[in-house]
Every structure is written in structure tokens, then in C-alpha cells.
Amino acid sequence: MIPIANPELGREEIEATVACIEEGQLADGPEVRRFEDEFAAFCGTEFGVATSNGTTALHAAFEALDIGPGDRVVTSPFSFVASANAIRLAGAEPVFADIDSDTYTLDPYATEQAVRKHEADAILAVHLYGLAAEMNHLQDIAETHDIALIEDAAQAHGAEYDGRPVGSFGDAACFSFYPTKNMTTGEGGMVTSDRRDVAERAASFVNHGRTADGGYDHVRLGHNFRMTSMAAAIGRVQLSRLPKYNEARRANAAYLTDRLRDATVKPPVEPDDCRHVYHQYTIRTEDRDGLQNHLESHGIGTGVYYPTPIHEQPAYQHVEHDAPVSERMADEVLSLPVHPGLTGEDVRTIATAIIDYE
């Protein structure tokens, strides 16, 4: 079977983890601070705050920006549920705006309508499948209405918009290091920001509301959302490999797109002002079940991300929405293997199987 995802960890990650164990520094410590600094530098931001996972990174960002009860946050319904869950965990309410059918990210026109209609307090832009949302437009909306802009970059490590890395546009941005992501720490997350106040509040929130010196003065309510030193050690090795991993994903994606150019499926797009890093290579097809079964019979793993928009989930059916594009995409999207572990024969097999099916 050609798997849909295949995390790559090797001797360097093992040695880095063993070093933490031998030093006796297992929990939060200097290794985490080094990872925070290196990841922030990678994103072109001043600050990084490591967390236990991508959801806690989002929650910490909202708390750091003082977004909570009574506030409304415009976001995409076509995302993993964590995007909306974090809003509600902070005490705010999500407002769903529809997406663009080519990029799967927030439609700026729909976003502005939602901001105006609901007098929103923030925008959570989701960079989906490795492609950046239309950040220049979303920044303009946030500035016009004087509201916060947060990036959910859980699937977009190393992606760029207009020559800038994601994670550097919003008041805060959030990443996930789950095993299937472009880089991993096993579980883990990161908040990036150029705002010192946001970084300090996020760092306090993930550490029981402590002050920066880590003593027993607790100045606000907080959680234990800290990253372990072992996770950070793995992350530092993975970060050094991330550019190579992303280039491999892009090469695999370029081959598939070229082979599928005349097929009936619709390959993903890469707008001229974006650099896609293909966390997922997501096609569209009106015969998803048939194609998925065909690929599985040929030993090719696939995934559907996401078959149910968030506003159709039982926990969110109370939220007002107008998202016909999201609903249509949920019926048509199918993700193919694109990860760095694929061989040339693997990507040829994937493309040929799709063409033969048609």
C-alpha cells in the first residue's frame, strides 16, 4: 500500500531525544526555547511560543489577544474542527464565511460580509492543504475594521504568500506538529507573532498563567499547554529538514499535476503569488467514492479532508452559516499521497491509476 502519509524520523531524531533523557531535562526547558527561536526565525517573526499541540496553540493565541466571551471570530467551515473548537474554548463564538472553490481558503468577499454583518472581533484565516489564504485581502479587512487577524497555519509550514512565509502576517499564527504534518514533534504546536505582548501572554497562558521568570507568581488563569524538551529536540531536527521535505512534496505535486492535466479530475491550483507546500495533494472529482475504491484496489491510500463542513457537525449546527461552496467541496475533494517518502515509481503508479480509471 502507498500510504497517504508517512512521517520520516531517523537516527538524528533518536539521538536528539536520547540526549534530552541523558541530560535529565524532559519537560519544558532550554531545548524548547531554542526550538521557539529557530522556528520563529524560519517564519520571519520575532517570537515563537511552543505548545503541546496545534489546538492549544490556537487557544493560547485567542487568550493572548483577549478574544473571549461576547466576541465573534470569522473563520472557514472547511477545516479540521480544531479551528472552530479553539474559538469556543476561549469563550468566543465562530462565524462561518464561505471559501474559494480553487484555493479552499476563505473567500475575502464572503469574509468581509460576515465581518460587517456580525460585527466580528477577529478573523481566523485557515491555510488549508499547504496553501496560504489570501492574506493581503484579509489583512486589509482586518485593518479596515480594526480587528485581530490570526493565522491557522497547522498545514502550511514553509508556505508563502507574496514572497512572505505564512506565520508572519497576523497578530498571531498557529502551527501544528502532528505526525502527518510537513514536519513533526510527535504532538506539538507553536504560536508565532511579532508582538511582544501577544507572545508574553501566550507563554504565560500555556504555563499556568505564570510570569516570565517561571516562579510561583500566577498573574492570570492558565493551562499546562507546555511542550516537552524531547518534542522540541525532535522538532529542531525536523525543522532543519523541512525545506528538503517541502521541495520533495512540491516535486511530487508537479509531476501529478502535469500527468493529470487532461484528466477529468481537477488538480489543486497554485496561484502566482503563492508557494504551495502540499500538506495534502487534493483533487476534486464528482465520482469520489468510485475513484477512491479504485485507487484502494491498486494499493493507493487516499483521504477525504473534510467530508463534513464544521457547520454541519452536531456541535455546530446552531451556528449561522451560508457556505454552499464549502458544502460542495466536502462532497468532491479527495487527497492523494504526496509526502517525501514516495518514490518515482509511486507517483507514476498514482497518476496512471487515475488516468486508467477514466
Short mmCIF file of C-alpha atoms in Angstrom, two decimals:
data_model
loop_
_atom_site.label_atom_id
_atom_site.label_comp_id
_atom_site.label_asym_id
_atom_site.label_seq_id
_atom_site.Cartn_x
_atom_site.Cartn_y
_atom_site.Cartn_z
CA MET A 1 0.00 0.00 0.00
CA ILE A 2 1.22 3.52 -0.84
CA PRO A 3 0.22 5.37 2.35
CA ILE A 4 -1.47 8.76 2.38
CA ALA A 5 1.10 9.91 4.99
CA ASN A 6 4.45 8.57 6.13
CA PRO A 7 6.26 10.54 8.87
CA GLU A 8 10.04 10.46 8.38
CA LEU A 9 12.05 10.17 11.58
CA GLY A 10 15.52 8.69 11.80
CA ARG A 11 18.75 8.43 13.72
CA GLU A 12 19.14 12.17 14.33
CA GLU A 13 15.73 12.42 16.00
CA ILE A 14 16.54 9.39 18.15
CA GLU A 15 19.89 10.84 19.21
CA ALA A 16 18.34 14.23 20.00
CA THR A 17 15.69 12.56 22.17
CA VAL A 18 18.23 10.39 23.95
CA ALA A 19 20.34 13.47 24.69
CA CYS A 20 17.38 15.08 26.47
CA ILE A 21 16.85 11.94 28.53
CA GLU A 22 20.51 11.69 29.46
CA GLU A 23 20.58 15.36 30.46
CA GLY A 24 17.52 14.83 32.63
CA GLN A 25 15.65 17.76 31.06
CA LEU A 26 12.41 16.07 29.99
CA ALA A 27 9.81 18.80 30.41
CA ASP A 28 9.85 22.43 29.31
CA GLY A 29 13.37 23.85 29.28
CA PRO A 30 16.26 25.29 27.23
CA GLU A 31 15.67 22.91 24.31
CA VAL A 32 12.16 24.29 23.94
CA ARG A 33 13.48 27.88 23.99
CA ARG A 34 15.93 27.01 21.21
CA PHE A 35 13.19 25.46 19.11
CA GLU A 36 10.96 28.50 19.65
CA ASP A 37 13.71 30.85 18.47
CA GLU A 38 14.60 28.74 15.44
CA PHE A 39 11.01 28.28 14.32
CA ALA A 40 10.24 31.98 14.74
CA ALA A 41 13.28 32.80 12.61
CA PHE A 42 12.07 30.34 9.97
CA CYS A 43 8.73 32.18 9.86
CA GLY A 44 10.35 35.62 9.88
CA THR A 45 8.80 36.63 13.21
CA GLU A 46 10.24 37.98 16.42
CA PHE A 47 8.69 35.46 18.77
CA GLY A 48 7.68 31.81 19.00
CA VAL A 49 5.81 30.11 21.83
CA ALA A 50 5.80 26.31 21.82
CA THR A 51 2.70 24.43 22.96
CA SER A 52 1.53 20.86 23.42
CA ASN A 53 -0.38 20.69 20.11
CA GLY A 54 -1.94 22.82 17.37
CA THR A 55 -5.27 23.20 19.15
CA THR A 56 -3.65 24.54 22.30
CA ALA A 57 -1.62 26.93 20.15
CA LEU A 58 -4.86 28.34 18.73
CA HIS A 59 -6.45 28.55 22.17
CA ALA A 60 -3.38 30.32 23.57
CA ALA A 61 -3.39 32.81 20.69
CA PHE A 62 -7.01 33.77 21.34
CA GLU A 63 -6.35 34.17 25.05
CA ALA A 64 -3.25 36.26 24.32
CA LEU A 65 -5.30 38.56 22.08
CA ASP A 66 -8.02 38.84 24.75
CA ILE A 67 -10.62 37.24 22.49
CA GLY A 68 -13.26 35.62 24.64
CA PRO A 69 -16.88 35.74 25.81
CA GLY A 70 -19.06 38.01 23.69
CA ASP A 71 -16.58 38.09 20.80
CA ARG A 72 -17.18 36.72 17.31
CA VAL A 73 -14.49 35.26 15.09
CA VAL A 74 -14.99 34.83 11.34
CA THR A 75 -13.42 31.63 10.04
CA SER A 76 -13.75 28.85 7.49
CA PRO A 77 -16.20 25.97 7.92
CA PHE A 78 -13.98 23.89 5.62
CA SER A 79 -11.23 22.91 8.05
CA PHE A 80 -10.48 20.47 10.80
CA VAL A 81 -12.86 21.10 13.71
CA ALA A 82 -9.99 22.33 15.91
CA SER A 83 -10.16 25.72 14.18
CA ALA A 84 -13.66 26.35 15.49
CA ASN A 85 -13.18 24.43 18.74
CA ALA A 86 -10.36 26.74 19.83
CA ILE A 87 -12.59 29.76 19.31
CA ARG A 88 -15.25 28.28 21.56
CA LEU A 89 -12.73 27.05 24.13
CA ALA A 90 -11.63 30.67 24.51
CA GLY A 91 -15.27 31.61 25.14
CA ALA A 92 -15.89 33.32 21.80
CA GLU A 93 -18.22 32.23 19.00
CA PRO A 94 -17.30 31.26 15.43
CA VAL A 95 -18.94 32.86 12.41
CA PHE A 96 -18.54 30.89 9.21
CA ALA A 97 -17.71 32.55 5.90
CA ASP A 98 -17.54 30.55 2.68
CA ILE A 99 -14.41 29.55 0.79
CA ASP A 100 -12.99 29.96 -2.69
CA SER A 101 -13.52 26.82 -4.80
CA ASP A 102 -10.00 26.92 -6.28
CA THR A 103 -7.94 27.53 -3.13
CA TYR A 104 -10.26 26.07 -0.43
CA THR A 105 -9.40 29.09 1.73
CA LEU A 106 -11.57 31.98 2.94
CA ASP A 107 -13.28 33.98 0.20
CA PRO A 108 -12.34 37.59 1.06
CA TYR A 109 -15.69 38.94 -0.17
CA ALA A 110 -17.64 36.46 1.98
CA THR A 111 -15.32 37.22 4.87
CA GLU A 112 -15.92 40.96 4.71
CA GLN A 113 -19.68 40.41 4.51
CA ALA A 114 -19.52 38.22 7.62
CA VAL A 115 -17.36 40.74 9.49
CA ARG A 116 -19.82 43.53 8.75
CA LYS A 117 -22.98 41.53 9.41
CA HIS A 118 -21.83 40.10 12.73
CA GLU A 119 -19.63 43.00 13.87
CA ALA A 120 -16.83 40.49 14.27
CA ASP A 121 -13.88 40.98 16.59
CA ALA A 122 -11.36 38.81 14.72
CA ILE A 123 -10.65 36.74 11.61
CA LEU A 124 -9.11 33.27 11.77
CA ALA A 125 -7.63 32.56 8.34
CA VAL A 126 -7.00 28.86 7.65
CA HIS A 127 -4.15 27.98 5.29
CA LEU A 128 -5.53 24.70 4.00
CA TYR A 129 -3.70 21.72 2.49
CA GLY A 130 -0.43 23.69 2.43
CA LEU A 131 -1.71 26.75 0.53
CA ALA A 132 -1.85 30.23 2.06
CA ALA A 133 -5.13 32.10 2.32
CA GLU A 134 -5.40 35.45 0.50
CA MET A 135 -3.58 37.31 3.24
CA ASN A 136 -3.27 40.73 1.62
CA HIS A 137 -7.05 40.93 1.25
CA LEU A 138 -7.69 39.56 4.72
CA GLN A 139 -5.17 41.97 6.24
CA ASP A 140 -6.97 44.86 4.55
CA ILE A 141 -10.28 43.70 6.01
CA ALA A 142 -8.80 43.36 9.50
CA GLU A 143 -7.17 46.79 9.32
CA THR A 144 -10.29 48.47 7.92
CA HIS A 145 -12.43 47.12 10.76
CA ASP A 146 -9.67 47.35 13.39
CA ILE A 147 -9.95 43.70 14.37
CA ALA A 148 -7.43 40.95 15.07
CA LEU A 149 -6.14 38.59 12.38
CA ILE A 150 -4.98 35.12 13.37
CA GLU A 151 -3.49 32.51 11.04
CA ASP A 152 -4.26 28.81 11.40
CA ALA A 153 -1.11 27.54 9.70
CA ALA A 154 -1.36 23.98 11.02
CA GLN A 155 -0.99 22.58 7.49
CA ALA A 156 1.31 25.17 5.94
CA HIS A 157 4.84 25.03 7.39
CA GLY A 158 7.01 26.87 4.85
CA ALA A 159 4.18 28.05 2.60
CA GLU A 160 4.45 31.59 1.25
CA TYR A 161 2.14 34.36 0.14
CA ASP A 162 3.51 37.26 -1.89
CA GLY A 163 7.05 36.20 -1.02
CA ARG A 164 6.45 36.10 2.74
CA PRO A 165 6.20 32.97 4.88
CA VAL A 166 2.89 32.16 6.49
CA GLY A 167 3.00 32.78 10.19
CA SER A 168 4.24 36.34 9.67
CA PHE A 169 1.01 38.08 8.59
CA GLY A 170 -1.36 38.03 11.54
CA ASP A 171 -1.31 39.35 15.07
CA ALA A 172 -0.58 35.72 15.84
CA ALA A 173 -0.24 32.49 13.87
CA CYS A 174 -0.54 28.89 14.97
CA PHE A 175 1.14 25.71 13.77
CA SER A 176 0.67 22.01 14.48
CA PHE A 177 3.41 19.38 14.58
CA TYR A 178 1.15 16.33 14.46
CA PRO A 179 2.84 13.29 12.83
CA THR A 180 1.17 13.74 9.43
CA LYS A 181 2.20 17.40 9.08
CA ASN A 182 5.08 18.60 6.88
CA MET A 183 7.26 18.39 9.99
CA THR A 184 6.51 16.76 13.33
CA THR A 185 7.39 16.70 17.01
CA GLY A 186 5.06 13.73 17.63
CA GLU A 187 2.49 16.12 19.09
CA GLY A 188 3.14 19.81 19.46
CA GLY A 189 2.25 23.31 18.37
CA MET A 190 3.65 26.82 18.04
CA VAL A 191 2.37 30.38 18.23
CA THR A 192 4.35 32.94 16.21
CA SER A 193 3.99 36.69 16.43
CA ASP A 194 5.84 39.98 16.01
CA ARG A 195 4.00 41.36 19.04
CA ARG A 196 5.86 41.02 22.32
CA ASP A 197 2.67 41.45 24.34
CA VAL A 198 0.98 38.59 22.47
CA ALA A 199 3.98 36.29 22.85
CA GLU A 200 4.34 37.03 26.57
CA ARG A 201 0.64 36.48 27.25
CA ALA A 202 0.64 33.24 25.22
CA ALA A 203 3.73 31.98 27.03
CA SER A 204 2.10 32.77 30.37
CA PHE A 205 -1.19 31.10 29.42
CA VAL A 206 0.47 27.81 28.41
CA ASN A 207 2.41 27.78 31.70
CA HIS A 208 -0.37 28.11 34.30
CA GLY A 209 -0.54 31.90 33.97
CA ARG A 210 2.94 32.33 35.40
CA THR A 211 5.12 35.35 34.96
CA ALA A 212 8.09 35.15 32.60
CA ASP A 213 10.55 34.16 35.33
CA GLY A 214 8.70 30.87 35.81
CA GLY A 215 8.27 31.33 39.55
CA TYR A 216 5.13 30.94 41.62
CA ASP A 217 3.53 34.26 40.77
CA HIS A 218 0.43 33.49 38.69
CA VAL A 219 -0.90 36.69 37.13
CA ARG A 220 -3.70 35.19 35.04
CA LEU A 221 -5.65 31.99 34.55
CA GLY A 222 -3.71 29.47 32.51
CA HIS A 223 -3.29 25.86 31.48
CA ASN A 224 -0.43 23.41 31.29
CA PHE A 225 -0.09 23.50 27.50
CA ARG A 226 3.71 23.27 27.52
CA MET A 227 5.83 21.38 25.00
CA THR A 228 8.31 18.82 26.31
CA SER A 229 12.04 19.12 25.70
CA MET A 230 12.00 15.79 23.88
CA ALA A 231 9.37 17.03 21.45
CA ALA A 232 11.37 20.22 20.88
CA ALA A 233 14.52 18.20 20.20
CA ILE A 234 12.71 16.23 17.52
CA GLY A 235 11.27 19.46 16.15
CA ARG A 236 14.68 21.09 15.76
CA VAL A 237 15.91 18.17 13.65
CA GLN A 238 12.71 18.15 11.62
CA LEU A 239 12.89 21.91 11.06
CA SER A 240 16.38 21.55 9.58
CA ARG A 241 14.93 19.06 7.09
CA LEU A 242 11.71 20.93 6.34
CA PRO A 243 12.95 22.77 3.22
CA LYS A 244 14.04 19.44 1.72
CA TYR A 245 10.77 17.81 2.67
CA ASN A 246 8.76 20.64 1.12
CA GLU A 247 10.74 20.53 -2.12
CA ALA A 248 10.05 16.79 -2.37
CA ARG A 249 6.33 17.43 -1.86
CA ARG A 250 6.37 20.15 -4.50
CA ALA A 251 8.19 17.89 -6.98
CA ASN A 252 5.70 15.07 -6.43
CA ALA A 253 2.81 17.51 -6.79
CA ALA A 254 4.25 18.98 -10.01
CA TYR A 255 4.50 15.51 -11.55
CA LEU A 256 0.93 14.61 -10.61
CA THR A 257 -0.45 17.92 -11.88
CA ASP A 258 1.34 17.50 -15.20
CA ARG A 259 0.10 13.93 -15.68
CA LEU A 260 -3.47 14.81 -14.66
CA ARG A 261 -3.70 17.93 -16.79
CA ASP A 262 -6.10 16.31 -19.28
CA ALA A 263 -7.90 14.10 -16.79
CA THR A 264 -11.46 14.75 -15.66
CA VAL A 265 -10.36 15.27 -12.05
CA LYS A 266 -9.41 18.81 -11.03
CA PRO A 267 -5.87 19.05 -9.60
CA PRO A 268 -5.02 21.63 -6.91
CA VAL A 269 -4.01 25.12 -8.02
CA GLU A 270 -1.03 27.24 -7.04
CA PRO A 271 -1.80 30.95 -7.53
CA ASP A 272 1.03 33.07 -8.89
CA ASP A 273 1.50 34.89 -5.59
CA CYS A 274 1.69 31.68 -3.52
CA ARG A 275 4.15 28.91 -2.78
CA HIS A 276 2.20 25.74 -2.02
CA VAL A 277 3.84 23.16 0.24
CA TYR A 278 1.26 20.40 -0.36
CA HIS A 279 0.49 19.08 3.07
CA GLN A 280 -2.17 17.36 1.02
CA TYR A 281 -2.45 16.97 -2.75
CA THR A 282 -6.20 17.40 -3.03
CA ILE A 283 -8.10 16.81 -6.25
CA ARG A 284 -11.79 17.25 -6.97
CA THR A 285 -13.98 14.65 -8.60
CA GLU A 286 -17.71 14.07 -8.93
CA ASP A 287 -17.11 10.32 -8.61
CA ARG A 288 -15.16 10.32 -5.37
CA ASP A 289 -16.35 7.01 -3.97
CA GLY A 290 -15.71 5.18 -7.21
CA LEU A 291 -12.25 6.67 -7.68
CA GLN A 292 -11.31 6.13 -4.04
CA ASN A 293 -12.31 2.47 -4.22
CA HIS A 294 -10.40 2.07 -7.49
CA LEU A 295 -7.24 3.56 -6.00
CA GLU A 296 -7.51 1.41 -2.90
CA SER A 297 -7.80 -1.69 -5.09
CA HIS A 298 -4.50 -0.63 -6.68
CA GLY A 299 -2.78 -0.27 -3.31
CA ILE A 300 -3.02 3.53 -3.12
CA GLY A 301 -4.09 5.15 0.12
CA THR A 302 -6.29 8.25 -0.03
CA GLY A 303 -8.04 10.55 2.41
CA VAL A 304 -11.07 12.84 2.46
CA TYR A 305 -10.29 16.08 4.30
CA TYR A 306 -13.00 17.04 5.19
CA PRO A 307 -16.22 15.10 4.41
CA THR A 308 -18.42 17.21 6.68
CA PRO A 309 -18.10 21.01 6.94
CA ILE A 310 -17.86 22.22 10.51
CA HIS A 311 -21.26 23.93 10.37
CA GLU A 312 -22.87 20.53 9.63
CA GLN A 313 -21.23 18.86 12.64
CA PRO A 314 -23.71 18.24 15.50
CA ALA A 315 -21.74 20.53 17.83
CA TYR A 316 -22.02 23.45 15.39
CA GLN A 317 -25.42 23.20 13.75
CA HIS A 318 -26.58 26.16 15.85
CA VAL A 319 -24.08 28.49 14.13
CA GLU A 320 -25.46 30.68 11.37
CA HIS A 321 -23.90 29.94 8.00
CA ASP A 322 -24.12 30.41 4.26
CA ALA A 323 -21.48 28.14 2.77
CA PRO A 324 -22.61 26.37 -0.40
CA VAL A 325 -19.07 26.20 -1.81
CA SER A 326 -17.77 24.50 1.34
CA GLU A 327 -20.61 22.00 1.17
CA ARG A 328 -19.87 21.20 -2.49
CA MET A 329 -16.14 20.82 -1.84
CA ALA A 330 -16.86 18.43 1.02
CA ASP A 331 -18.60 16.15 -1.50
CA GLU A 332 -15.83 16.30 -4.11
CA VAL A 333 -12.37 16.51 -2.51
CA LEU A 334 -10.00 13.55 -2.42
CA SER A 335 -6.41 13.74 -1.18
CA LEU A 336 -3.66 11.64 -2.77
CA PRO A 337 -0.24 10.68 -1.37
CA VAL A 338 2.33 13.45 -1.94
CA HIS A 339 4.70 13.02 1.02
CA PRO A 340 8.52 12.95 0.70
CA GLY A 341 8.67 9.18 1.21
CA LEU A 342 7.16 8.50 -2.22
CA THR A 343 9.40 7.04 -4.90
CA GLY A 344 9.26 7.96 -8.57
CA GLU A 345 7.50 4.68 -9.20
CA ASP A 346 4.93 5.54 -6.52
CA VAL A 347 3.89 8.84 -8.10
CA ARG A 348 3.76 7.21 -11.55
CA THR A 349 1.54 4.48 -10.14
CA ILE A 350 -0.83 7.07 -8.60
CA ALA A 351 -1.14 9.11 -11.79
CA THR A 352 -1.56 6.06 -14.03
CA ALA A 353 -4.25 4.57 -11.80
CA ILE A 354 -6.31 7.76 -12.00
CA ILE A 355 -5.92 8.05 -15.77
CA ASP A 356 -6.78 4.36 -16.26
CA TYR A 357 -9.93 4.75 -14.17
CA GLU A 358 -11.22 7.37 -16.57
#
